[in-house]
Each structure stands twice: as C-alpha cells, then as structure tokens.
Amino acid sequence: MSLATVAAHGFRINGAGHLELAGIDALVLARDFGTPLHVLDEGRLRANCGEYRDALAQAYGRNARAIFASKACCTVATCQIAHQEGMGIDVASGGELHTALRAGVPAKDLYFHGNNKTPDEIEYALRTGVGRFVVDNDHEFDLLETLTARLDTTADILLRLTPGIEPHTHQAIRTGGVDSKFGFGMLDGAAYRAVVRSSRMPRVRLRGLHAHIGSQVFDLEPFRTSAGALVDFAARIRDELDVTVDELNLGGGLGIRYVTTDEPPSITGYVRALADVVTAKVREHRLSPPRLSVEPGRSIVGSAGVTLYTVGAIKSIPGVRTYVAVDGGMFENPRPALYGAHYEAVAAARAADAATDVMAVAGRCCESGDVLIWEVRLPPVRSGDLLAVFGTGAYTYSMASNYNRFPRPAVVLAGDGRARCVVERETYDDLLRKDVAL
Ligand SMILES: *Cc1c(COP(=O)(O)O)cnc(C)c1O
C-alpha cells in the first residue's frame, strides 16, 4: 500500500493524490529542480537535532551536547542547520573540516576524526584551532607531537577507544569490535598505553574518551555496554594514573527506518539509555560527571531525505522480473550496491493508488548490481513517472561519485512550502573542470 508507505515515512499525500514534501508537491519540486533530486525536509532535520538536544538536557542536564557527524551529509547548509540547532560538528577529513568552517561553524565546535589524518590535515586543523582531535593511533600522536611543536601550539584531544563490542549491523559499518581499523583497543592494553603516552606529551591535553561502535544499530544493549566500559575505564585511569576524564563522547550509530517493518528506538529512548548508564556508573565509581556527548549522523539527516527520480526504460522479463530504470543509481546512492541496503518507494503522482505490481528499480550505471530496490510494490508505472525513494538523507549524497561521468544531482532544502537549492546540480563542464588535455 502506497498510502501506508508514505505514512510510515512521516510524509503526506495532498488533495491531488500527489506525494507532498514539507508542504510542497513532489511533482513541483521535480519540475522546478529536475531529477534525480535529493530533497531534504528542513523541518524534519531541525526536529531531529532538537530531539537530541532536548533529550540530552532532560536525561543528563546542561553538561551534554549532540555533535552532528557531518559525513552522513556534509554540505554547507546541513552544517549550518546543525550548528544553528546547537550541535557541534564532527569532521573526518580536511574537506569536511573546510566545509564546516565555510558554513561559519566556529573551529572550537569541531571534532576532528579519522584513522589516518595526514600531516597537511592536522596542520590545517591546528592552524584553525579545531576544538578536539579525536586521536585514533600512535602515528597520529607522532604527527601531533611534531606539528604542535613546529606551530608552537597545543591540541585538546579525545582518545578513540575500541571497546571490543560487535553490534548487529552490516559488517562494513561495525567499528567497535576487536578486529577494527579504528582506535586504541581497550582489551589489549593499547588504550591504557595511549593514556600514558598522552599524559607525557606537554603540548597535548587529554580531555576525554570516545567510542563509536557502528552504524544503523537498533539494539540499545551494545550502546549501553560501550558506555559502561568507557566509564569503567575512566575510573581505572583515575585510580592508576591520576588522569581526569572531563568528556565522554559515545559516538553515533542509532539506526533509522528504511522500510516500514523497521522499528528503530526513538532518539529520546536511545539518549535516555546512554545517560542512565553513564549516570549510574559515574555514581558507582564516585567520578565527577563528565560532559556527555553523542555524535549522530544518520538519525539526524536520514529520515529527512527523499530522492526523486524520473522513470525511463522499463524492461519486463516474463516470469522473472520487471526492471524500471530511473535517472539515478549507484553514482548518487551507492548504499544498495555497497551494503545491500533496502529502501521503499512510491509513484509520486499516484501516491494513494493501490500498489499492485512488484518490480525492481534499477539505476543507470553500467553495472548489473546497480539496482536501487530489488523488490518494490508500486501501481503500474510508465516512462516519465516520478518515483520517490524514502530515507535517503544519509550516506547517499555524501557518498556520491561521478561514475560513468554522471553529474551529481542537486540538493534542495524544503521547508514551510518553500524550496531552495543548497547544492547545485553538476554540469558536464563541472565534470571536466580538472581534466587536462594532452
Ligand atoms: C560515522 C560516525 C558517526 C555517525 O554514525 P551514524 O551511524 O551516522 O550516527 C559518529 N562518530 C563517528 C566516529 C563516526 O565514524
């Protein structure tokens, strides 16, 4: 049922039977901006930020903050909105750092992540005065030692720890287990040695601890376990090394609804679960309560995004499958090809019609695996129809490429019945801008 699908994703259908996004007819958005088109519902985006802010304040008090993991959708506009809503910004490369600075986010509100920051990136971050380096490994300590001395400056750091926890999610988006490229292992003593090392570095100030266990996680238990392990570790390094942990950053990873049957925990429920564990453990160890932060990406932007496509070729293979090809694909949303991610779609002009036919929504890249949805129920679809795919706000545009030399789509921000372009559609000339002819 298309109606039920639209409702499950929190959108509505207007009087004409068309899908409506933030008060705007989806057909009008497609007409005005073209397809494929990434639409972000500004109200949803701000509401998700606000839910984190309010839930943290309620569950933990004022000494708490949500930080937007910008990699989920790193544009100047999304960084601006997150910061306007009181969030810090997590950046994981020089390019994301540059974007957040261009968005006007003060450097002190930036958290610099990454498992292989380059000397140039570290220098850029030191020169701009990034708030926190989240130090991942000893190589980064070496670089910080050299570069803080050369620039005669200091760095405030969190240590990225790997607690050895495996949440139930796709292997490629698990990050907290023992066998991970990220962070200092807590089980093998690497984390402890990193604390010792940082306490001996005159230009580095250890402010706190960080862990991020994975992404698109629905089960709260691994989050609780990870939070508890960090507080236990904070108590241990206080007792044994006289090191104070002022800040605890519990990472991101809360899952969202991609298909109607997905039942992720609410933002509020997730935040409360974390805050309760930290509060109880802090009391148990008689620690002074650290500043608490979480670092959501997907649960900020994911549900706010809808991608609009125009249907082109339709290929029916009797008894096998019908492929409905759209004007996007893995170049603008690689998640189905990369992770086997699932999505739902509706025909935007007939959003209230019965979804009677099963079909595959294929992309237009030269790869058989470029199928956005392998099985979706839609009303009978014709070439020229507009399809809307839900839940595409996170890890789509930010992962987009120019494979097959397709220009990346535009991103529009829709709110209160108005829409504005926040990233322009690429042109063919944009694609050639860095080519050098012989
Ligand atoms: C990706 C990432 C996040 C955000 O994860 P989501 O699943 O999008 O919430 C937070 N922290 C770190 C360190 C990350 O790498």
mmCIF file with all atom_site columns, N, CA and C in Angstrom, residues 151-200:
data_model
loop_
_atom_site.group_PDB
_atom_site.id
_atom_site.type_symbol
_atom_site.label_atom_id
_atom_site.label_alt_id
_atom_site.label_comp_id
_atom_site.label_asym_id
_atom_site.label_entity_id
_atom_site.label_seq_id
_atom_site.pdbx_PDB_ins_code
_atom_site.Cartn_x
_atom_site.Cartn_y
_atom_site.Cartn_z
_atom_site.occupancy
_atom_site.B_iso_or_equiv
_atom_site.pdbx_formal_charge
_atom_site.auth_seq_id
_atom_site.auth_comp_id
_atom_site.auth_asym_id
_atom_site.auth_atom_id
_atom_site.pdbx_PDB_model_num
ATOM 1   N N  . LEU A 1 151 ? 54.386 24.479 15.192 1.00 0.00 ? 151 LEU A N  1
ATOM 2   C CA . LEU A 1 151 ? 53.482 25.629 15.148 1.00 0.00 ? 151 LEU A CA 1
ATOM 3   C C  . LEU A 1 151 ? 53.385 26.332 16.502 1.00 0.00 ? 151 LEU A C  1
ATOM 4   N N  . ASP A 1 152 ? 54.136 25.832 17.467 1.00 0.00 ? 152 ASP A N  1
ATOM 5   C CA . ASP A 1 152 ? 54.123 26.366 18.829 1.00 0.00 ? 152 ASP A CA 1
ATOM 6   C C  . ASP A 1 152 ? 52.693 26.497 19.354 1.00 0.00 ? 152 ASP A C  1
ATOM 7   N N  . THR A 1 153 ? 51.994 25.381 19.341 1.00 0.00 ? 153 THR A N  1
ATOM 8   C CA . THR A 1 153 ? 50.604 25.396 19.795 1.00 0.00 ? 153 THR A CA 1
ATOM 9   C C  . THR A 1 153 ? 50.313 24.136 20.598 1.00 0.00 ? 153 THR A C  1
ATOM 10  N N  . THR A 1 154 ? 49.066 23.986 20.987 1.00 0.00 ? 154 THR A N  1
ATOM 11  C CA . THR A 1 154 ? 48.672 22.803 21.759 1.00 0.00 ? 154 THR A CA 1
ATOM 12  C C  . THR A 1 154 ? 47.442 22.181 21.097 1.00 0.00 ? 154 THR A C  1
ATOM 13  N N  . ALA A 1 155 ? 47.132 20.969 21.504 1.00 0.00 ? 155 ALA A N  1
ATOM 14  C CA . ALA A 1 155 ? 45.942 20.292 20.977 1.00 0.00 ? 155 ALA A CA 1
ATOM 15  C C  . ALA A 1 155 ? 45.159 19.668 22.119 1.00 0.00 ? 155 ALA A C  1
ATOM 16  N N  . ASP A 1 156 ? 43.846 19.877 22.087 1.00 0.00 ? 156 ASP A N  1
ATOM 17  C CA . ASP A 1 156 ? 42.950 19.201 23.030 1.00 0.00 ? 156 ASP A CA 1
ATOM 18  C C  . ASP A 1 156 ? 42.449 17.938 22.353 1.00 0.00 ? 156 ASP A C  1
ATOM 19  N N  . ILE A 1 157 ? 42.553 16.838 23.054 1.00 0.00 ? 157 ILE A N  1
ATOM 20  C CA . ILE A 1 157 ? 42.221 15.575 22.387 1.00 0.00 ? 157 ILE A CA 1
ATOM 21  C C  . ILE A 1 157 ? 41.230 14.714 23.181 1.00 0.00 ? 157 ILE A C  1
ATOM 22  N N  . LEU A 1 158 ? 40.533 13.887 22.416 1.00 0.00 ? 158 LEU A N  1
ATOM 23  C CA . LEU A 1 158 ? 39.841 12.730 22.976 1.00 0.00 ? 158 LEU A CA 1
ATOM 24  C C  . LEU A 1 158 ? 40.576 11.517 22.425 1.00 0.00 ? 158 LEU A C  1
ATOM 25  N N  . LEU A 1 159 ? 40.548 10.424 23.140 1.00 0.00 ? 159 LEU A N  1
ATOM 26  C CA . LEU A 1 159 ? 41.121 9.188  22.615 1.00 0.00 ? 159 LEU A CA 1
ATOM 27  C C  . LEU A 1 159 ? 40.016 8.325  22.059 1.00 0.00 ? 159 LEU A C  1
ATOM 28  N N  . ARG A 1 160 ? 40.206 7.884  20.816 1.00 0.00 ? 160 ARG A N  1
ATOM 29  C CA . ARG A 1 160 ? 39.226 6.949  20.255 1.00 0.00 ? 160 ARG A CA 1
ATOM 30  C C  . ARG A 1 160 ? 39.556 5.537  20.718 1.00 0.00 ? 160 ARG A C  1
ATOM 31  N N  . LEU A 1 161 ? 38.641 4.966  21.452 1.00 0.00 ? 161 LEU A N  1
ATOM 32  C CA . LEU A 1 161 ? 38.841 3.636  22.010 1.00 0.00 ? 161 LEU A CA 1
ATOM 33  C C  . LEU A 1 161 ? 37.953 2.627  21.299 1.00 0.00 ? 161 LEU A C  1
ATOM 34  N N  . THR A 1 162 ? 38.438 1.400  21.235 1.00 0.00 ? 162 THR A N  1
ATOM 35  C CA . THR A 1 162 ? 37.683 0.317  20.616 1.00 0.00 ? 162 THR A CA 1
ATOM 36  C C  . THR A 1 162 ? 37.341 -0.672 21.715 1.00 0.00 ? 162 THR A C  1
ATOM 37  N N  . PRO A 1 163 ? 36.074 -0.658 22.126 1.00 0.00 ? 163 PRO A N  1
ATOM 38  C CA . PRO A 1 163 ? 35.723 -1.438 23.318 1.00 0.00 ? 163 PRO A CA 1
ATOM 39  C C  . PRO A 1 163 ? 35.588 -2.939 23.086 1.00 0.00 ? 163 PRO A C  1
ATOM 40  N N  . GLY A 1 164 ? 35.675 -3.397 21.838 1.00 0.00 ? 164 GLY A N  1
ATOM 41  C CA . GLY A 1 164 ? 35.532 -4.832 21.591 1.00 0.00 ? 164 GLY A CA 1
ATOM 42  C C  . GLY A 1 164 ? 34.093 -5.293 21.593 1.00 0.00 ? 164 GLY A C  1
ATOM 43  N N  . ILE A 1 165 ? 33.219 -4.453 21.043 1.00 0.00 ? 165 ILE A N  1
ATOM 44  C CA . ILE A 1 165 ? 31.783 -4.759 21.023 1.00 0.00 ? 165 ILE A CA 1
ATOM 45  C C  . ILE A 1 165 ? 31.315 -4.841 19.571 1.00 0.00 ? 165 ILE A C  1
ATOM 46  N N  . GLU A 1 166 ? 30.563 -5.894 19.276 1.00 0.00 ? 166 GLU A N  1
ATOM 47  C CA . GLU A 1 166 ? 30.093 -6.112 17.902 1.00 0.00 ? 166 GLU A CA 1
ATOM 48  C C  . GLU A 1 166 ? 28.580 -5.960 17.835 1.00 0.00 ? 166 GLU A C  1
ATOM 49  N N  . PRO A 1 167 ? 28.062 -4.808 17.456 1.00 0.00 ? 167 PRO A N  1
ATOM 50  C CA . PRO A 1 167 ? 26.608 -4.690 17.336 1.00 0.00 ? 167 PRO A CA 1
ATOM 51  C C  . PRO A 1 167 ? 26.107 -5.457 16.115 1.00 0.00 ? 167 PRO A C  1
ATOM 52  N N  . HIS A 1 168 ? 24.813 -5.757 16.111 1.00 0.00 ? 168 HIS A N  1
ATOM 53  C CA . HIS A 1 168 ? 24.226 -6.450 14.968 1.00 0.00 ? 168 HIS A CA 1
ATOM 54  C C  . HIS A 1 168 ? 23.945 -5.457 13.865 1.00 0.00 ? 168 HIS A C  1
ATOM 55  N N  . THR A 1 169 ? 24.858 -5.324 12.946 1.00 0.00 ? 169 THR A N  1
ATOM 56  C CA . THR A 1 169 ? 24.631 -4.473 11.797 1.00 0.00 ? 169 THR A CA 1
ATOM 57  C C  . THR A 1 169 ? 25.538 -4.975 10.694 1.00 0.00 ? 169 THR A C  1
ATOM 58  N N  . HIS A 1 170 ? 25.479 -4.376 9.529  1.00 0.00 ? 170 HIS A N  1
ATOM 59  C CA . HIS A 1 170 ? 26.302 -4.839 8.418  1.00 0.00 ? 170 HIS A CA 1
ATOM 60  C C  . HIS A 1 170 ? 27.789 -4.766 8.778  1.00 0.00 ? 170 HIS A C  1
ATOM 61  N N  . GLN A 1 171 ? 28.538 -5.782 8.376  1.00 0.00 ? 171 GLN A N  1
ATOM 62  C CA . GLN A 1 171 ? 29.952 -5.865 8.756  1.00 0.00 ? 171 GLN A CA 1
ATOM 63  C C  . GLN A 1 171 ? 30.739 -4.599 8.390  1.00 0.00 ? 171 GLN A C  1
ATOM 64  N N  . ALA A 1 172 ? 30.382 -4.018 7.250  1.00 0.00 ? 172 ALA A N  1
ATOM 65  C CA . ALA A 1 172 ? 31.139 -2.861 6.785  1.00 0.00 ? 172 ALA A CA 1
ATOM 66  C C  . ALA A 1 172 ? 30.898 -1.628 7.641  1.00 0.00 ? 172 ALA A C  1
ATOM 67  N N  . ILE A 1 173 ? 29.845 -1.631 8.450  1.00 0.00 ? 173 ILE A N  1
ATOM 68  C CA . ILE A 1 173 ? 29.581 -0.460 9.290  1.00 0.00 ? 173 ILE A CA 1
ATOM 69  C C  . ILE A 1 173 ? 29.652 -0.798 10.767 1.00 0.00 ? 173 ILE A C  1
ATOM 70  N N  . ARG A 1 174 ? 30.379 -1.894 11.110 1.00 0.00 ? 174 ARG A N  1
ATOM 71  C CA . ARG A 1 174 ? 30.739 -2.178 12.501 1.00 0.00 ? 174 ARG A CA 1
ATOM 72  C C  . ARG A 1 174 ? 32.104 -1.583 12.739 1.00 0.00 ? 174 ARG A C  1
ATOM 73  N N  . THR A 1 175 ? 32.267 -0.894 13.837 1.00 0.00 ? 175 THR A N  1
ATOM 74  C CA . THR A 1 175 ? 33.564 -0.247 14.053 1.00 0.00 ? 175 THR A CA 1
ATOM 75  C C  . THR A 1 175 ? 34.129 -0.499 15.434 1.00 0.00 ? 175 THR A C  1
ATOM 76  N N  . GLY A 1 176 ? 33.331 -1.082 16.331 1.00 0.00 ? 176 GLY A N  1
ATOM 77  C CA . GLY A 1 176 ? 33.767 -1.149 17.727 1.00 0.00 ? 176 GLY A CA 1
ATOM 78  C C  . GLY A 1 176 ? 34.369 -2.481 18.134 1.00 0.00 ? 176 GLY A C  1
ATOM 79  N N  . GLY A 1 177 ? 34.446 -3.439 17.214 1.00 0.00 ? 177 GLY A N  1
ATOM 80  C CA . GLY A 1 177 ? 34.952 -4.763 17.570 1.00 0.00 ? 177 GLY A CA 1
ATOM 81  C C  . GLY A 1 177 ? 36.473 -4.791 17.658 1.00 0.00 ? 177 GLY A C  1
ATOM 82  N N  . VAL A 1 178 ? 37.009 -5.905 18.171 1.00 0.00 ? 178 VAL A N  1
ATOM 83  C CA . VAL A 1 178 ? 38.458 -6.035 18.323 1.00 0.00 ? 178 VAL A CA 1
ATOM 84  C C  . VAL A 1 178 ? 39.143 -5.895 16.966 1.00 0.00 ? 178 VAL A C  1
ATOM 85  N N  . ASP A 1 179 ? 38.577 -6.542 15.960 1.00 0.00 ? 179 ASP A N  1
ATOM 86  C CA . ASP A 1 179 ? 39.179 -6.522 14.623 1.00 0.00 ? 179 ASP A CA 1
ATOM 87  C C  . ASP A 1 179 ? 38.633 -5.332 13.835 1.00 0.00 ? 179 ASP A C  1
ATOM 88  N N  . SER A 1 180 ? 39.086 -4.138 14.201 1.00 0.00 ? 180 SER A N  1
ATOM 89  C CA . SER A 1 180 ? 38.633 -2.920 13.537 1.00 0.00 ? 180 SER A CA 1
ATOM 90  C C  . SER A 1 180 ? 39.854 -2.078 13.221 1.00 0.00 ? 180 SER A C  1
ATOM 91  N N  . LYS A 1 181 ? 39.800 -1.342 12.116 1.00 0.00 ? 181 LYS A N  1
ATOM 92  C CA . LYS A 1 181 ? 40.933 -0.467 11.797 1.00 0.00 ? 181 LYS A CA 1
ATOM 93  C C  . LYS A 1 181 ? 40.959 0.768  12.687 1.00 0.00 ? 181 LYS A C  1
ATOM 94  N N  . PHE A 1 182 ? 39.872 0.994  13.431 1.00 0.00 ? 182 PHE A N  1
ATOM 95  C CA . PHE A 1 182 ? 39.755 2.232  14.200 1.00 0.00 ? 182 PHE A CA 1
ATOM 96  C C  . PHE A 1 182 ? 40.224 2.077  15.645 1.00 0.00 ? 182 PHE A C  1
ATOM 97  N N  . GLY A 1 183 ? 40.885 3.078  16.149 1.00 0.00 ? 183 GLY A N  1
ATOM 98  C CA . GLY A 1 183 ? 41.018 3.291  17.577 1.00 0.00 ? 183 GLY A CA 1
ATOM 99  C C  . GLY A 1 183 ? 42.016 2.425  18.325 1.00 0.00 ? 183 GLY A C  1
ATOM 100 N N  . PHE A 1 184 ? 42.193 2.779  19.616 1.00 0.00 ? 184 PHE A N  1
ATOM 101 C CA . PHE A 1 184 ? 43.063 2.045  20.526 1.00 0.00 ? 184 PHE A CA 1
ATOM 102 C C  . PHE A 1 184 ? 42.231 0.968  21.218 1.00 0.00 ? 184 PHE A C  1
ATOM 103 N N  . GLY A 1 185 ? 42.649 -0.279 21.099 1.00 0.00 ? 185 GLY A N  1
ATOM 104 C CA . GLY A 1 185 ? 41.902 -1.384 21.696 1.00 0.00 ? 185 GLY A CA 1
ATOM 105 C C  . GLY A 1 185 ? 41.892 -1.298 23.213 1.00 0.00 ? 185 GLY A C  1
ATOM 106 N N  . MET A 1 186 ? 40.737 -1.516 23.808 1.00 0.00 ? 186 MET A N  1
ATOM 107 C CA . MET A 1 186 ? 40.655 -1.488 25.267 1.00 0.00 ? 186 MET A CA 1
ATOM 108 C C  . MET A 1 186 ? 41.048 -2.837 25.857 1.00 0.00 ? 186 MET A C  1
ATOM 109 N N  . LEU A 1 187 ? 40.896 -3.900 25.087 1.00 0.00 ? 187 LEU A N  1
ATOM 110 C CA . LEU A 1 187 ? 41.117 -5.235 25.646 1.00 0.00 ? 187 LEU A CA 1
ATOM 111 C C  . LEU A 1 187 ? 42.594 -5.634 25.611 1.00 0.00 ? 187 LEU A C  1
ATOM 112 N N  . ASP A 1 188 ? 43.372 -5.030 24.724 1.00 0.00 ? 188 ASP A N  1
ATOM 113 C CA . ASP A 1 188 ? 44.775 -5.456 24.592 1.00 0.00 ? 188 ASP A CA 1
ATOM 114 C C  . ASP A 1 188 ? 45.756 -4.470 25.216 1.00 0.00 ? 188 ASP A C  1
ATOM 115 N N  . GLY A 1 189 ? 45.250 -3.503 25.973 1.00 0.00 ? 189 GLY A N  1
ATOM 116 C CA . GLY A 1 189 ? 46.158 -2.584 26.661 1.00 0.00 ? 189 GLY A CA 1
ATOM 117 C C  . GLY A 1 189 ? 46.552 -1.360 25.848 1.00 0.00 ? 189 GLY A C  1
ATOM 118 N N  . ALA A 1 190 ? 46.173 -1.308 24.576 1.00 0.00 ? 190 ALA A N  1
ATOM 119 C CA . ALA A 1 190 ? 46.575 -0.172 23.738 1.00 0.00 ? 190 ALA A CA 1
ATOM 120 C C  . ALA A 1 190 ? 45.958 1.130  24.260 1.00 0.00 ? 190 ALA A C  1
ATOM 121 N N  . ALA A 1 191 ? 44.727 1.055  24.726 1.00 0.00 ? 191 ALA A N  1
ATOM 122 C CA . ALA A 1 191 ? 44.044 2.255  25.226 1.00 0.00 ? 191 ALA A CA 1
ATOM 123 C C  . ALA A 1 191 ? 44.768 2.800  26.453 1.00 0.00 ? 191 ALA A C  1
ATOM 124 N N  . TYR A 1 192 ? 45.137 1.911  27.332 1.00 0.00 ? 192 TYR A N  1
ATOM 125 C CA . TYR A 1 192 ? 45.836 2.319  28.558 1.00 0.00 ? 192 TYR A CA 1
ATOM 126 C C  . TYR A 1 192 ? 47.178 2.977  28.222 1.00 0.00 ? 192 TYR A C  1
ATOM 127 N N  . ARG A 1 193 ? 47.891 2.354  27.294 1.00 0.00 ? 193 ARG A N  1
ATOM 128 C CA . ARG A 1 193 ? 49.188 2.917  26.884 1.00 0.00 ? 193 ARG A CA 1
ATOM 129 C C  . ARG A 1 193 ? 49.012 4.292  26.230 1.00 0.00 ? 193 ARG A C  1
ATOM 130 N N  . ALA A 1 194 ? 47.908 4.468  25.519 1.00 0.00 ? 194 ALA A N  1
ATOM 131 C CA . ALA A 1 194 ? 47.654 5.764  24.872 1.00 0.00 ? 194 ALA A CA 1
ATOM 132 C C  . ALA A 1 194 ? 47.415 6.856  25.919 1.00 0.00 ? 194 ALA A C  1
ATOM 133 N N  . VAL A 1 195 ? 46.756 6.488  27.007 1.00 0.00 ? 195 VAL A N  1
ATOM 134 C CA . VAL A 1 195 ? 46.551 7.467  28.088 1.00 0.00 ? 195 VAL A CA 1
ATOM 135 C C  . VAL A 1 195 ? 47.900 7.848  28.691 1.00 0.00 ? 195 VAL A C  1
ATOM 136 N N  . VAL A 1 196 ? 48.720 6.838  28.914 1.00 0.00 ? 196 VAL A N  1
ATOM 137 C CA . VAL A 1 196 ? 50.050 7.104  29.480 1.00 0.00 ? 196 VAL A CA 1
ATOM 138 C C  . VAL A 1 196 ? 50.830 8.021  28.544 1.00 0.00 ? 196 VAL A C  1
ATOM 139 N N  . ARG A 1 197 ? 50.798 7.689  27.276 1.00 0.00 ? 197 ARG A N  1
ATOM 140 C CA . ARG A 1 197 ? 51.552 8.498  26.315 1.00 0.00 ? 197 ARG A CA 1
ATOM 141 C C  . ARG A 1 197 ? 51.067 9.943  26.302 1.00 0.00 ? 197 ARG A C  1
ATOM 142 N N  . SER A 1 198 ? 49.744 10.117 26.240 1.00 0.00 ? 198 SER A N  1
ATOM 143 C CA . SER A 1 198 ? 49.228 11.488 26.144 1.00 0.00 ? 198 SER A CA 1
ATOM 144 C C  . SER A 1 198 ? 49.552 12.284 27.401 1.00 0.00 ? 198 SER A C  1
ATOM 145 N N  . SER A 1 199 ? 49.605 11.616 28.547 1.00 0.00 ? 199 SER A N  1
ATOM 146 C CA . SER A 1 199 ? 49.876 12.356 29.784 1.00 0.00 ? 199 SER A CA 1
ATOM 147 C C  . SER A 1 199 ? 51.328 12.827 29.831 1.00 0.00 ? 199 SER A C  1
ATOM 148 N N  . ARG A 1 200 ? 52.163 12.264 28.971 1.00 0.00 ? 200 ARG A N  1
ATOM 149 C CA . ARG A 1 200 ? 53.575 12.694 28.935 1.00 0.00 ? 200 ARG A CA 1
ATOM 150 C C  . ARG A 1 200 ? 53.856 13.697 27.827 1.00 0.00 ? 200 ARG A C  1
#
